Amino acid sequence: MFLHLGNGVSVRTKDVIAIHDYALFQKGSGSEFLAHEKTAGRLENTLPLEIRQDEEAKKSLIITPEKTYLSAISPWTLKRRSQMVYDTMDNDKETAAVDAAEITME
């Protein structure tokens, strides 16, 4: 399954290592991490061009093995979306188990 980060960018949910609030990365060692990712060419800004430079528009930082993404979508919304994928998968497994049990009982 995929997690939509905004502006037409999606990542595989299984590739997401962490979702953080962008504000945590504006100062100190967090800003060093962002500078390192940018220098390495791994930082991808998913915000629309017209607000790309607006620091207040950046809400979340998504870390994957290949890239680090900036998103205008809040980390809580992204977390909820990613959990919905797994909740749906769990429900499908439970439904399949119930269906299998009903078939064997008949």
mmCIF file of C-alpha atoms in Angstrom:
data_model
loop_
_atom_site.group_PDB
_atom_site.id
_atom_site.type_symbol
_atom_site.label_atom_id
_atom_site.label_comp_id
_atom_site.label_asym_id
_atom_site.label_seq_id
_atom_site.Cartn_x
_atom_site.Cartn_y
_atom_site.Cartn_z
ATOM 1 C CA MET A 1 0.000 0.000 0.000
ATOM 2 C CA PHE A 2 1.015 3.610 -0.467
ATOM 3 C CA LEU A 3 0.974 6.695 1.727
ATOM 4 C CA HIS A 4 0.124 9.942 -0.083
ATOM 5 C CA LEU A 5 2.405 12.792 1.098
ATOM 6 C CA GLY A 6 0.791 15.548 -0.949
ATOM 7 C CA ASN A 7 1.314 17.184 -4.339
ATOM 8 C CA GLY A 8 1.134 13.856 -6.157
ATOM 9 C CA VAL A 9 3.910 12.171 -4.164
ATOM 10 C CA SER A 10 3.357 8.782 -2.519
ATOM 11 C CA VAL A 11 5.647 6.289 -0.794
ATOM 12 C CA ARG A 12 5.194 2.632 0.043
ATOM 13 C CA THR A 13 3.972 2.332 3.632
ATOM 14 C CA LYS A 14 6.415 -0.504 4.300
ATOM 15 C CA ASP A 15 9.300 1.858 3.381
ATOM 16 C CA VAL A 16 8.369 4.523 5.933
ATOM 17 C CA ILE A 17 10.856 4.475 8.802
ATOM 18 C CA ALA A 18 9.522 7.513 10.679
ATOM 19 C CA ILE A 19 7.064 10.379 10.456
ATOM 20 C CA HIS A 20 8.015 13.447 12.507
ATOM 21 C CA ASP A 21 6.775 16.946 13.142
ATOM 22 C CA TYR A 22 8.887 19.278 10.973
ATOM 23 C CA ALA A 23 9.211 21.789 13.840
ATOM 24 C CA LEU A 24 11.484 19.313 15.660
ATOM 25 C CA PHE A 25 14.005 19.609 12.817
ATOM 26 C CA GLN A 26 14.249 23.381 12.553
ATOM 27 C CA LYS A 27 16.960 23.847 15.220
ATOM 28 C CA GLY A 28 19.914 21.961 16.695
ATOM 29 C CA SER A 29 20.853 18.492 15.543
ATOM 30 C CA GLY A 30 17.596 18.214 13.579
ATOM 31 C CA SER A 31 18.640 21.069 11.311
ATOM 32 C CA GLU A 32 22.030 19.362 10.862
ATOM 33 C CA PHE A 33 20.199 16.212 9.743
ATOM 34 C CA LEU A 34 18.175 18.211 7.188
ATOM 35 C CA ALA A 35 21.319 19.941 5.904
ATOM 36 C CA HIS A 36 23.032 16.554 5.536
ATOM 37 C CA GLU A 37 20.054 15.076 3.661
ATOM 38 C CA LYS A 38 19.922 18.101 1.345
ATOM 39 C CA THR A 39 23.657 17.917 0.633
ATOM 40 C CA ALA A 40 23.367 14.189 -0.092
ATOM 41 C CA GLY A 41 20.506 14.869 -2.522
ATOM 42 C CA ARG A 42 18.092 12.824 -0.433
ATOM 43 C CA LEU A 43 15.730 15.634 0.642
ATOM 44 C CA GLU A 44 12.557 15.946 -1.432
ATOM 45 C CA ASN A 45 10.134 18.792 -0.890
ATOM 46 C CA THR A 46 6.587 17.679 -1.764
ATOM 47 C CA LEU A 47 4.990 21.079 -1.183
ATOM 48 C CA PRO A 48 3.438 22.920 -4.136
ATOM 49 C CA LEU A 49 5.861 25.367 -5.788
ATOM 50 C CA GLU A 50 4.023 28.465 -4.562
ATOM 51 C CA ILE A 51 4.523 27.556 -0.872
ATOM 52 C CA ARG A 52 7.718 25.504 -1.103
ATOM 53 C CA GLN A 53 9.856 28.139 0.659
ATOM 54 C CA ASP A 54 7.264 28.877 3.376
ATOM 55 C CA GLU A 55 8.613 27.365 6.605
ATOM 56 C CA GLU A 56 5.162 27.471 8.232
ATOM 57 C CA ALA A 57 3.694 25.361 5.426
ATOM 58 C CA LYS A 58 6.096 22.500 6.161
ATOM 59 C CA LYS A 59 4.306 20.246 8.622
ATOM 60 C CA SER A 60 6.005 16.860 8.553
ATOM 61 C CA LEU A 61 9.199 15.032 7.759
ATOM 62 C CA ILE A 62 8.937 11.478 6.427
ATOM 63 C CA ILE A 63 12.057 9.305 6.510
ATOM 64 C CA THR A 64 12.483 6.328 4.178
ATOM 65 C CA PRO A 65 15.613 4.297 3.367
ATOM 66 C CA GLU A 66 16.101 6.157 0.072
ATOM 67 C CA LYS A 67 14.851 9.696 0.735
ATOM 68 C CA THR A 68 13.593 12.151 3.310
ATOM 69 C CA TYR A 69 10.411 13.996 2.359
ATOM 70 C CA LEU A 70 8.945 17.311 3.500
ATOM 71 C CA SER A 71 5.157 17.481 3.461
ATOM 72 C CA ALA A 72 2.440 20.064 4.054
ATOM 73 C CA ILE A 73 0.276 17.328 5.599
ATOM 74 C CA SER A 74 0.417 17.076 9.386
ATOM 75 C CA PRO A 75 2.282 14.105 10.872
ATOM 76 C CA TRP A 76 -0.864 13.032 12.736
ATOM 77 C CA THR A 77 -2.855 12.852 9.503
ATOM 78 C CA LEU A 78 -0.082 10.846 7.819
ATOM 79 C CA LYS A 79 0.114 8.514 10.812
ATOM 80 C CA ARG A 80 -3.653 7.984 10.752
ATOM 81 C CA ARG A 81 -3.571 7.288 6.999
ATOM 82 C CA SER A 82 -0.767 4.767 7.388
ATOM 83 C CA GLN A 83 -2.569 3.017 10.252
ATOM 84 C CA MET A 84 -5.764 2.821 8.200
ATOM 85 C CA VAL A 85 -3.888 0.685 5.686
ATOM 86 C CA TYR A 86 -2.819 -1.790 8.354
ATOM 87 C CA ASP A 87 -6.201 -1.744 10.107
ATOM 88 C CA THR A 88 -7.861 -2.591 6.786
ATOM 89 C CA MET A 89 -5.407 -5.421 6.201
ATOM 90 C CA ASP A 90 -6.038 -6.783 9.711
ATOM 91 C CA ASN A 91 -9.799 -6.628 9.176
ATOM 92 C CA ASP A 92 -9.449 -8.471 5.881
ATOM 93 C CA LYS A 93 -7.520 -11.253 7.633
ATOM 94 C CA GLU A 94 -10.135 -11.458 10.397
ATOM 95 C CA THR A 95 -12.961 -11.567 7.845
ATOM 96 C CA ALA A 96 -11.165 -14.276 5.885
ATOM 97 C CA ALA A 97 -10.707 -16.315 9.080
ATOM 98 C CA VAL A 98 -14.398 -15.987 9.968
ATOM 99 C CA ASP A 99 -15.405 -16.941 6.407
ATOM 100 C CA ALA A 100 -13.095 -19.972 6.511
ATOM 101 C CA ALA A 101 -14.562 -21.041 9.877
ATOM 102 C CA GLU A 102 -18.105 -20.753 8.524
ATOM 103 C CA ILE A 103 -17.235 -22.844 5.478
ATOM 104 C CA THR A 104 -15.761 -25.647 7.590
ATOM 105 C CA MET A 105 -18.782 -25.662 9.913
ATOM 106 C CA GLU A 106 -21.257 -26.206 7.067
#
